[in-house]
């Protein structure tokens, strides 16, 4: 049943400057030139689960599919996996390595400029995950597959990945060459996103026919625009390719056909407790779930659905949907949810207890990522970025996503029923019905 969380919390950043004045009878010592202040770093929240976290990268090659942008070459799908660990050693992995900062994070700036202050805040940021880790040896665990949004990268929701892994989940984040920022392959190849696609998408952003899907007052006009976009939007064909990427990863998990250095993950895979989730264009995971009966539940983090098979029908599986606050997403407009016409028949929309929709006040589309954790001091000097993050405190928004996603998957993959303990003012979570 549809419910909304209207949570508007502000956590102002207080900066205290303490001065020191020498005594009147002592000549002040010469003072050096003031040093450039160190960049304040993004901080990932401490995962709340009982388990330490391991992380490993690998790549899957789908020899049966030709790469659309490289004829004659197979489709390659880089994967990052987080898992509950029995023990860890060494230093935690960085949110983004120096190479990823250079080739992945900076690559995104070809689409939307990224200030040097923001890049500095993302550099040398430790996660809570370790590459030197021994997996938990308690048998199969719930297994979920994630995808970032278009032109994003596989670390963009690390806080959520770590939260799930700390609670006993095997989490795989996949990325998609040519429609992701600076994909780094195992053999050293670096594939930037396709500029033609990016330019085409940006030109569509101001197209009134496209925007009608989210801004028209009339329900019929919005539905008509959504269905038209599934056929004509420049990225729509790639949504179906991303669905196939998800399903190829599922195939490989089912057969156990993983690279040698990640064979230790095989005992953890539970095909009976399999879920998909994704942010933005990663809503392709919910479309894949609808078509693949091996998937038991799906989460859509403020994503549009560019597959007409999901419109005006009952989704085959339970779905949790996060919506951004339409009143703060685009100045001058009240934006309607990206996925308001999918997962349920229109005539009975809002009546399925296992299709759960959450709108969080003050949240924006880009805010549903780790970027919402960038410090306030950086947002103050990067006004364009600040405007794209909304008004809700970033740590709070991440907590909401973590809490609801975990409880949803716990309930529908493992038949557990929990109430939220995120904060005293967070409503209890009943994933079986109304809130």
CSV table of C-alpha atoms in Angstrom, one decimal:
chain,number,residue,atom,x,y,z
A,1,UNK,CA,0.0,0.0,0.0
A,2,UNK,CA,1.3,3.4,-0.8
A,3,UNK,CA,2.8,5.3,2.1
A,4,UNK,CA,5.0,8.4,2.4
A,5,UNK,CA,7.6,9.4,4.9
A,6,UNK,CA,7.5,13.2,5.3
A,7,UNK,CA,10.7,13.7,7.2
A,8,UNK,CA,12.3,17.1,7.1
A,9,UNK,CA,15.3,17.2,9.4
A,10,UNK,CA,18.0,19.8,9.3
A,11,UNK,CA,21.5,19.3,10.8
A,12,UNK,CA,23.3,22.6,10.4
A,13,UNK,CA,27.1,22.4,10.4
A,14,UNK,CA,28.6,24.6,13.2
A,15,UNK,CA,32.1,25.7,12.8
A,16,UNK,CA,33.8,27.0,15.9
A,17,UNK,CA,37.0,29.1,15.6
A,18,UNK,CA,39.1,29.4,18.7
A,19,UNK,CA,41.7,32.1,18.8
A,20,UNK,CA,44.7,32.5,21.0
A,21,UNK,CA,46.1,35.9,22.0
A,22,UNK,CA,49.7,36.2,23.4
A,23,UNK,CA,50.1,38.0,26.7
A,24,UNK,CA,50.7,41.8,26.5
A,25,UNK,CA,54.3,41.5,27.8
A,26,UNK,CA,55.5,38.9,25.3
A,27,UNK,CA,56.4,39.8,21.8
A,28,UNK,CA,54.4,37.6,19.4
A,29,UNK,CA,56.5,35.1,17.4
A,30,UNK,CA,56.6,35.5,13.6
A,31,UNK,CA,53.6,33.6,12.2
A,32,UNK,CA,53.9,31.4,9.1
A,33,UNK,CA,51.6,32.0,6.2
A,34,UNK,CA,48.3,30.3,6.8
A,35,UNK,CA,48.1,26.9,5.3
A,36,UNK,CA,45.4,26.0,2.8
A,37,UNK,CA,42.6,24.3,4.8
A,38,UNK,CA,42.4,20.6,4.3
A,39,UNK,CA,39.4,19.4,2.2
A,40,UNK,CA,36.7,18.0,4.4
A,41,UNK,CA,35.9,14.4,3.4
A,42,UNK,CA,32.8,12.5,2.8
A,43,UNK,CA,32.0,10.2,5.7
A,44,UNK,CA,30.2,6.9,5.2
A,45,UNK,CA,27.9,5.9,8.1
A,46,UNK,CA,29.0,3.0,10.3
A,47,UNK,CA,27.1,-0.1,9.1
A,48,UNK,CA,24.7,-1.3,11.8
A,49,UNK,CA,24.9,-5.0,11.3
A,50,UNK,CA,26.9,-7.5,13.4
A,51,UNK,CA,29.3,-8.6,10.6
A,52,UNK,CA,32.6,-7.3,9.2
A,53,UNK,CA,32.5,-6.7,5.5
A,54,UNK,CA,34.6,-8.0,2.7
A,55,UNK,CA,34.8,-6.6,-0.9
A,56,UNK,CA,36.1,-7.9,-4.1
A,57,UNK,CA,35.9,-6.9,-7.8
A,58,UNK,CA,35.6,-9.3,-10.8
A,59,UNK,CA,34.2,-9.3,-14.3
A,60,UNK,CA,31.7,-11.5,-16.2
A,61,UNK,CA,31.9,-11.9,-19.9
A,62,UNK,CA,28.7,-12.7,-21.8
A,63,UNK,CA,30.0,-14.4,-24.9
A,64,UNK,CA,26.5,-14.9,-26.3
A,65,UNK,CA,25.9,-11.1,-26.7
A,66,UNK,CA,27.8,-8.7,-28.9
A,67,UNK,CA,28.8,-5.4,-27.4
A,68,UNK,CA,26.5,-2.7,-29.0
A,69,UNK,CA,29.3,-0.1,-29.1
A,70,UNK,CA,32.1,-2.6,-30.1
A,71,UNK,CA,30.9,-4.9,-32.8
A,72,UNK,CA,32.6,-8.3,-32.7
A,73,UNK,CA,33.4,-8.0,-29.0
A,74,UNK,CA,31.5,-9.7,-26.2
A,75,UNK,CA,29.5,-7.9,-23.5
A,76,UNK,CA,31.6,-7.4,-20.4
A,77,UNK,CA,30.0,-6.7,-17.0
A,78,UNK,CA,32.3,-5.5,-14.2
A,79,UNK,CA,31.0,-6.5,-10.7
A,80,UNK,CA,31.9,-5.4,-7.2
A,81,UNK,CA,30.7,-7.7,-4.4
A,82,UNK,CA,30.3,-7.0,-0.7
A,83,UNK,CA,29.9,-9.9,1.7
A,84,UNK,CA,29.7,-10.7,5.4
A,85,UNK,CA,33.2,-11.7,6.6
A,86,UNK,CA,34.4,-14.0,9.3
A,87,UNK,CA,37.6,-12.0,9.5
A,88,UNK,CA,39.3,-9.1,7.8
A,89,UNK,CA,42.9,-7.7,7.7
A,90,UNK,CA,44.8,-4.8,6.3
A,91,UNK,CA,43.3,-1.4,5.5
A,92,UNK,CA,39.7,-0.8,4.4
A,93,UNK,CA,39.2,-0.2,0.7
A,94,UNK,CA,38.9,3.4,-0.5
A,95,UNK,CA,35.5,4.6,-1.7
A,96,UNK,CA,37.3,5.4,-4.9
A,97,UNK,CA,40.9,4.6,-5.7
A,98,UNK,CA,43.1,7.2,-7.3
A,99,UNK,CA,42.5,5.5,-10.6
A,100,UNK,CA,38.8,5.6,-10.1
A,101,UNK,CA,38.9,9.2,-9.2
A,102,UNK,CA,40.7,10.0,-12.3
A,103,UNK,CA,38.9,7.8,-14.8
A,104,UNK,CA,35.5,7.3,-13.3
A,105,UNK,CA,34.6,10.3,-11.1
A,106,UNK,CA,36.1,12.8,-13.4
A,107,UNK,CA,34.6,11.1,-16.4
A,108,UNK,CA,31.1,12.0,-15.0
A,109,UNK,CA,32.1,15.7,-15.1
A,110,UNK,CA,31.9,15.5,-18.9
A,111,UNK,CA,28.1,15.2,-18.3
A,112,UNK,CA,27.7,17.4,-15.3
A,113,UNK,CA,30.6,19.6,-14.0
A,114,UNK,CA,32.1,18.4,-10.7
A,115,UNK,CA,34.0,21.0,-8.7
A,116,UNK,CA,37.5,20.3,-7.4
A,117,UNK,CA,36.2,20.8,-3.9
A,118,UNK,CA,33.8,17.9,-4.4
A,119,UNK,CA,36.4,15.7,-6.0
A,120,UNK,CA,38.8,16.4,-3.1
A,121,UNK,CA,36.0,15.4,-0.6
A,122,UNK,CA,35.7,12.0,-2.4
A,123,UNK,CA,39.4,11.3,-2.5
A,124,UNK,CA,41.1,9.1,0.2
A,125,UNK,CA,37.7,8.2,1.8
A,126,UNK,CA,37.9,4.9,3.7
A,127,UNK,CA,34.9,2.6,3.5
A,128,UNK,CA,34.2,-0.2,6.1
A,129,UNK,CA,35.0,-3.0,3.6
A,130,UNK,CA,38.2,-5.0,3.3
A,131,UNK,CA,39.7,-6.6,0.3
A,132,UNK,CA,41.6,-9.0,2.6
A,133,UNK,CA,38.6,-10.8,4.0
A,134,UNK,CA,37.5,-14.4,4.7
A,135,UNK,CA,33.8,-14.9,4.0
A,136,UNK,CA,31.4,-16.0,6.7
A,137,UNK,CA,31.1,-19.8,6.6
A,138,UNK,CA,27.5,-20.1,7.7
A,139,UNK,CA,26.1,-21.3,4.4
A,140,UNK,CA,23.9,-19.5,1.8
A,141,UNK,CA,22.8,-15.9,2.6
A,142,UNK,CA,20.3,-13.6,0.9
A,143,UNK,CA,21.8,-12.5,-2.4
A,144,UNK,CA,20.9,-9.2,-4.1
A,145,UNK,CA,22.1,-7.5,-7.3
A,146,UNK,CA,22.3,-3.8,-7.6
A,147,UNK,CA,22.8,-1.3,-10.5
A,148,UNK,CA,23.6,2.4,-10.4
A,149,UNK,CA,21.9,4.9,-12.6
A,150,UNK,CA,22.8,6.0,-16.1
A,151,UNK,CA,26.4,7.4,-16.4
A,152,UNK,CA,26.9,6.4,-12.7
A,153,UNK,CA,29.4,4.0,-11.2
A,154,UNK,CA,29.3,0.9,-9.1
A,155,UNK,CA,30.4,2.6,-5.8
A,156,UNK,CA,27.8,5.3,-5.9
A,157,UNK,CA,25.6,3.6,-3.2
A,158,UNK,CA,28.4,2.1,-1.2
A,159,UNK,CA,26.7,3.0,2.1
A,160,UNK,CA,23.7,0.9,1.2
A,161,UNK,CA,25.8,-2.0,0.0
A,162,UNK,CA,27.8,-2.0,3.2
A,163,UNK,CA,24.7,-1.8,5.3
A,164,UNK,CA,23.2,-4.9,3.7
A,165,UNK,CA,26.4,-6.9,3.8
A,166,UNK,CA,26.9,-6.1,7.5
A,167,UNK,CA,23.4,-7.7,8.1
A,168,UNK,CA,24.4,-10.9,6.3
A,169,UNK,CA,23.7,-10.2,2.6
A,170,UNK,CA,25.8,-11.0,-0.4
A,171,UNK,CA,25.6,-7.8,-2.5
A,172,UNK,CA,26.7,-7.5,-6.1
A,173,UNK,CA,26.9,-4.1,-7.8
A,174,UNK,CA,27.2,-4.3,-11.6
A,175,UNK,CA,28.2,-1.6,-14.1
A,176,UNK,CA,27.5,-1.2,-17.8
A,177,UNK,CA,30.2,-0.2,-20.3
A,178,UNK,CA,29.5,2.9,-22.5
A,179,UNK,CA,26.5,4.1,-20.3
A,180,UNK,CA,28.5,4.3,-17.1
A,181,UNK,CA,31.2,6.7,-16.0
A,182,UNK,CA,34.7,5.5,-16.8
A,183,UNK,CA,34.4,1.7,-16.6
A,184,UNK,CA,37.7,0.1,-15.6
A,185,UNK,CA,38.0,-3.5,-16.9
A,186,UNK,CA,40.2,-6.2,-15.4
A,187,UNK,CA,42.6,-6.2,-18.4
A,188,UNK,CA,43.3,-2.5,-17.9
A,189,UNK,CA,40.9,-1.2,-20.6
A,190,UNK,CA,39.2,2.0,-19.6
A,191,UNK,CA,35.9,2.7,-21.3
A,192,UNK,CA,34.4,6.2,-20.9
A,193,UNK,CA,30.8,6.8,-21.4
A,194,UNK,CA,29.6,7.3,-24.9
A,195,UNK,CA,29.5,11.1,-25.6
A,196,UNK,CA,26.8,10.8,-28.2
A,197,UNK,CA,24.4,9.1,-25.8
A,198,UNK,CA,25.2,11.7,-23.1
A,199,UNK,CA,24.6,14.6,-25.5
A,200,UNK,CA,21.4,13.0,-26.7
A,201,UNK,CA,20.1,12.5,-23.2
A,202,UNK,CA,20.8,16.2,-22.3
A,203,UNK,CA,19.0,17.4,-25.3
A,204,UNK,CA,16.0,15.3,-24.3
A,205,UNK,CA,16.0,16.8,-20.8
A,206,UNK,CA,14.5,20.0,-22.1
A,207,UNK,CA,12.0,18.3,-24.5
A,208,UNK,CA,8.5,19.2,-23.5
A,209,UNK,CA,7.1,15.9,-24.8
A,210,UNK,CA,9.5,14.0,-22.6
A,211,UNK,CA,8.9,16.2,-19.6
A,212,UNK,CA,5.2,15.8,-19.9
A,213,UNK,CA,5.6,12.3,-18.4
A,214,UNK,CA,6.5,14.0,-15.1
A,215,UNK,CA,4.9,17.5,-15.3
A,216,UNK,CA,1.6,17.2,-17.0
A,217,UNK,CA,-1.4,17.8,-14.7
A,218,UNK,CA,-3.6,15.3,-16.5
A,219,UNK,CA,-3.0,11.6,-15.6
A,220,UNK,CA,-3.8,10.5,-19.2
A,221,UNK,CA,-1.3,12.8,-20.7
A,222,UNK,CA,1.4,11.7,-18.3
A,223,UNK,CA,0.7,8.0,-19.0
A,224,UNK,CA,0.7,8.7,-22.8
A,225,UNK,CA,4.1,10.4,-22.5
A,226,UNK,CA,5.6,7.6,-20.4
A,227,UNK,CA,4.6,5.0,-22.9
A,228,UNK,CA,5.9,7.2,-25.7
A,229,UNK,CA,9.2,7.6,-23.9
A,230,UNK,CA,9.6,3.8,-23.7
A,231,UNK,CA,9.7,3.8,-27.5
A,232,UNK,CA,11.4,7.1,-28.4
A,233,UNK,CA,13.7,8.1,-25.5
A,234,UNK,CA,17.4,7.9,-26.7
A,235,UNK,CA,18.4,5.7,-23.8
A,236,UNK,CA,15.3,3.4,-23.9
A,237,UNK,CA,17.0,0.6,-25.9
A,238,UNK,CA,19.8,0.4,-23.3
A,239,UNK,CA,17.3,-0.2,-20.5
A,240,UNK,CA,16.6,-3.5,-22.1
A,241,UNK,CA,20.3,-4.2,-22.4
A,242,UNK,CA,20.7,-3.5,-18.7
A,243,UNK,CA,17.9,-6.0,-18.0
A,244,UNK,CA,19.9,-8.6,-19.9
A,245,UNK,CA,23.0,-7.7,-17.9
A,246,UNK,CA,21.1,-8.4,-14.7
A,247,UNK,CA,19.8,-11.7,-16.0
A,248,UNK,CA,23.3,-12.8,-17.2
A,249,UNK,CA,24.7,-12.2,-13.7
A,250,UNK,CA,21.8,-14.3,-12.3
A,251,UNK,CA,22.6,-17.1,-14.8
A,252,UNK,CA,26.2,-17.1,-13.7
A,253,UNK,CA,25.3,-17.2,-10.0
A,254,UNK,CA,23.0,-20.1,-10.6
A,255,UNK,CA,25.5,-22.1,-12.5
A,256,UNK,CA,28.4,-21.1,-10.2
A,257,UNK,CA,30.4,-20.0,-13.2
A,258,UNK,CA,32.4,-17.3,-11.5
A,259,UNK,CA,36.1,-16.3,-12.0
A,260,UNK,CA,38.6,-18.3,-9.9
A,261,UNK,CA,39.5,-15.6,-7.5
A,262,UNK,CA,35.9,-15.3,-6.3
A,263,UNK,CA,35.1,-18.9,-6.0
A,264,UNK,CA,35.0,-18.4,-2.3
A,265,UNK,CA,31.7,-16.6,-2.7
A,266,UNK,CA,29.9,-19.6,-4.2
A,267,UNK,CA,28.8,-21.2,-0.9
A,268,UNK,CA,27.1,-17.9,0.1
A,269,UNK,CA,24.8,-17.6,-3.0
A,270,UNK,CA,21.2,-18.4,-2.2
A,271,UNK,CA,19.1,-18.6,-5.4
A,272,UNK,CA,16.0,-19.1,-3.3
A,273,UNK,CA,16.5,-15.7,-1.6
A,274,UNK,CA,17.4,-13.6,-4.6
A,275,UNK,CA,16.6,-9.9,-5.1
A,276,UNK,CA,17.4,-7.0,-7.4
A,277,UNK,CA,17.6,-3.3,-6.8
A,278,UNK,CA,18.8,-0.2,-8.5
A,279,UNK,CA,19.0,3.5,-8.6
A,280,UNK,CA,17.5,5.6,-11.4
A,281,UNK,CA,18.2,3.7,-14.7
A,282,UNK,CA,19.0,0.8,-12.4
A,283,UNK,CA,15.3,0.3,-12.2
A,284,UNK,CA,16.0,-2.1,-15.0
A,285,UNK,CA,16.6,-4.5,-12.1
A,286,UNK,CA,12.9,-4.4,-11.3
A,287,UNK,CA,12.1,-5.0,-15.0
A,288,UNK,CA,14.4,-8.0,-15.0
A,289,UNK,CA,12.8,-9.3,-11.9
A,290,UNK,CA,9.4,-9.1,-13.5
A,291,UNK,CA,10.6,-11.3,-16.4
A,292,UNK,CA,12.8,-13.7,-14.3
A,293,UNK,CA,11.0,-15.9,-11.8
A,294,UNK,CA,14.2,-16.6,-9.9
A,295,UNK,CA,14.0,-13.1,-8.4
A,296,UNK,CA,11.8,-12.9,-5.4
A,297,UNK,CA,11.7,-9.1,-4.7
A,298,UNK,CA,12.9,-5.8,-6.2
A,299,UNK,CA,13.7,-2.3,-5.0
A,300,UNK,CA,13.5,0.8,-7.3
A,301,UNK,CA,15.3,3.8,-6.0
A,302,UNK,CA,13.7,6.7,-7.8
A,303,UNK,CA,14.0,5.2,-11.2
A,304,UNK,CA,12.0,5.5,-14.4
A,305,UNK,CA,11.0,2.3,-16.2
A,306,UNK,CA,11.6,2.3,-20.0
A,307,UNK,CA,9.9,-1.1,-20.6
A,308,UNK,CA,6.3,-1.1,-21.6
A,309,UNK,CA,5.9,-4.7,-20.1
A,310,UNK,CA,5.7,-3.1,-16.6
A,311,UNK,CA,2.9,-0.6,-17.4
A,312,UNK,CA,-0.7,-1.2,-16.2
A,313,UNK,CA,0.1,-4.8,-15.0
A,314,UNK,CA,0.7,-6.6,-11.8
A,315,UNK,CA,4.4,-7.0,-11.2
A,316,UNK,CA,5.3,-10.6,-10.6
A,317,UNK,CA,7.1,-9.8,-7.4
A,318,UNK,CA,6.9,-7.4,-4.4
A,319,UNK,CA,8.4,-4.0,-5.1
A,320,UNK,CA,9.6,-1.2,-2.9
A,321,UNK,CA,9.8,2.2,-4.6
A,322,UNK,CA,11.6,5.3,-3.4
A,323,UNK,CA,10.3,8.6,-4.9
A,324,UNK,CA,12.1,11.9,-4.7
A,325,UNK,CA,10.1,14.9,-3.4
A,326,UNK,CA,8.6,16.3,-6.6
A,327,UNK,CA,8.4,19.8,-5.1
A,328,UNK,CA,12.2,20.3,-4.8
A,329,UNK,CA,13.4,18.2,-7.8
A,330,UNK,CA,13.1,20.8,-10.6
A,331,UNK,CA,12.5,24.5,-9.7
A,332,UNK,CA,9.3,25.8,-11.2
A,333,UNK,CA,7.8,22.4,-11.6
A,334,UNK,CA,6.0,19.8,-9.4
A,335,UNK,CA,7.5,16.6,-10.7
A,336,UNK,CA,5.4,13.4,-10.6
A,337,UNK,CA,7.1,10.1,-9.6
A,338,UNK,CA,9.2,8.5,-12.3
A,339,UNK,CA,7.4,5.2,-11.9
A,340,UNK,CA,3.8,6.1,-11.0
A,341,UNK,CA,2.2,3.9,-13.7
A,342,UNK,CA,4.2,0.7,-13.3
A,343,UNK,CA,3.9,-2.5,-11.1
A,344,UNK,CA,0.1,-2.4,-10.7
A,345,UNK,CA,-3.0,-2.2,-13.0
A,346,UNK,CA,-4.1,1.4,-13.2
A,347,UNK,CA,-7.6,0.5,-12.2
A,348,UNK,CA,-6.5,-0.9,-8.8
A,349,UNK,CA,-3.3,1.1,-8.3
A,350,UNK,CA,-2.5,1.6,-4.6
A,351,UNK,CA,-4.2,-1.5,-3.4
A,352,UNK,CA,-1.4,-4.1,-3.5
A,353,UNK,CA,0.1,-4.4,0.0
A,354,UNK,CA,3.4,-5.6,-1.5
A,355,UNK,CA,3.9,-2.6,-3.8
A,356,UNK,CA,5.2,0.0,-1.4
A,357,UNK,CA,6.0,3.5,-2.4
A,358,UNK,CA,7.9,6.0,-0.2
A,359,UNK,CA,8.3,9.7,-0.9
A,360,UNK,CA,10.8,11.4,1.5
A,361,UNK,CA,10.3,15.2,1.9
A,362,UNK,CA,13.2,17.3,0.9
A,363,UNK,CA,14.9,14.5,-1.1
A,364,UNK,CA,16.0,14.8,-4.7
A,365,UNK,CA,16.9,12.2,-7.4
A,366,UNK,CA,20.7,12.6,-7.0
A,367,UNK,CA,20.3,12.7,-3.2
A,368,UNK,CA,19.5,9.0,-3.2
A,369,UNK,CA,23.2,8.2,-3.6
A,370,UNK,CA,26.4,8.5,-1.5
A,371,UNK,CA,26.7,12.1,-2.9
A,372,UNK,CA,24.2,13.2,-0.2
A,373,UNK,CA,27.0,12.4,2.3
A,374,UNK,CA,29.3,15.1,0.9
A,375,UNK,CA,30.1,17.6,3.7
A,376,UNK,CA,28.1,20.8,4.1
A,377,UNK,CA,31.3,22.8,3.7
A,378,UNK,CA,31.7,21.5,0.2
A,379,UNK,CA,28.1,22.1,-0.7
A,380,UNK,CA,28.4,25.7,0.5
A,381,UNK,CA,31.1,26.4,-2.2
A,382,UNK,CA,29.5,24.2,-4.9
A,383,UNK,CA,26.1,25.8,-5.2
A,384,UNK,CA,24.9,23.9,-8.2
A,385,UNK,CA,25.7,20.6,-6.6
A,386,UNK,CA,24.0,21.8,-3.3
A,387,UNK,CA,20.8,22.6,-5.2
A,388,UNK,CA,20.7,19.1,-6.6
A,389,UNK,CA,20.9,17.5,-3.2
A,390,UNK,CA,17.6,18.8,-1.8
A,391,UNK,CA,16.9,20.0,1.7
A,392,UNK,CA,16.9,16.8,3.8
A,393,UNK,CA,20.1,16.0,5.8
A,394,UNK,CA,22.1,13.6,3.7
A,395,UNK,CA,23.0,11.2,6.6
A,396,UNK,CA,19.3,11.0,7.4
A,397,UNK,CA,18.3,10.2,3.8
A,398,UNK,CA,20.9,7.4,3.6
A,399,UNK,CA,19.6,6.1,6.9
A,400,UNK,CA,16.0,6.0,5.5
A,401,UNK,CA,17.1,4.1,2.4
A,402,UNK,CA,19.2,1.7,4.4
A,403,UNK,CA,16.5,1.0,6.9
A,404,UNK,CA,13.6,0.5,4.5
A,405,UNK,CA,15.6,-1.5,2.0
A,406,UNK,CA,17.0,-3.9,4.6
A,407,UNK,CA,13.6,-4.5,6.2
A,408,UNK,CA,11.9,-5.0,2.8
A,409,UNK,CA,14.4,-7.6,1.7
A,410,UNK,CA,14.4,-9.2,5.1
A,411,UNK,CA,10.6,-9.6,4.9
A,412,UNK,CA,10.2,-10.8,1.3
A,413,UNK,CA,13.4,-12.8,1.0
A,414,UNK,CA,13.6,-14.3,4.4
A,415,UNK,CA,10.1,-14.0,5.7
A,416,UNK,CA,11.2,-11.8,8.7
A,417,UNK,CA,9.1,-9.0,10.1
A,418,UNK,CA,10.8,-6.1,11.7
A,419,UNK,CA,9.9,-2.6,12.9
A,420,UNK,CA,12.2,0.3,12.1
A,421,UNK,CA,14.7,1.3,14.8
A,422,UNK,CA,16.4,4.1,12.8
A,423,UNK,CA,15.2,6.9,15.1
A,424,UNK,CA,12.4,7.6,17.5
A,425,UNK,CA,10.6,9.7,15.0
A,426,UNK,CA,10.7,7.2,12.2
A,427,UNK,CA,7.3,5.4,11.8
A,428,UNK,CA,7.3,1.7,12.3
A,429,UNK,CA,7.7,-0.3,9.1
A,430,UNK,CA,5.0,-2.8,8.4
A,431,UNK,CA,5.9,-4.2,5.0
A,432,UNK,CA,2.8,-6.3,4.8
A,433,UNK,CA,0.2,-3.5,4.7
A,434,UNK,CA,-0.6,0.1,5.6
A,435,UNK,CA,1.6,2.3,7.7
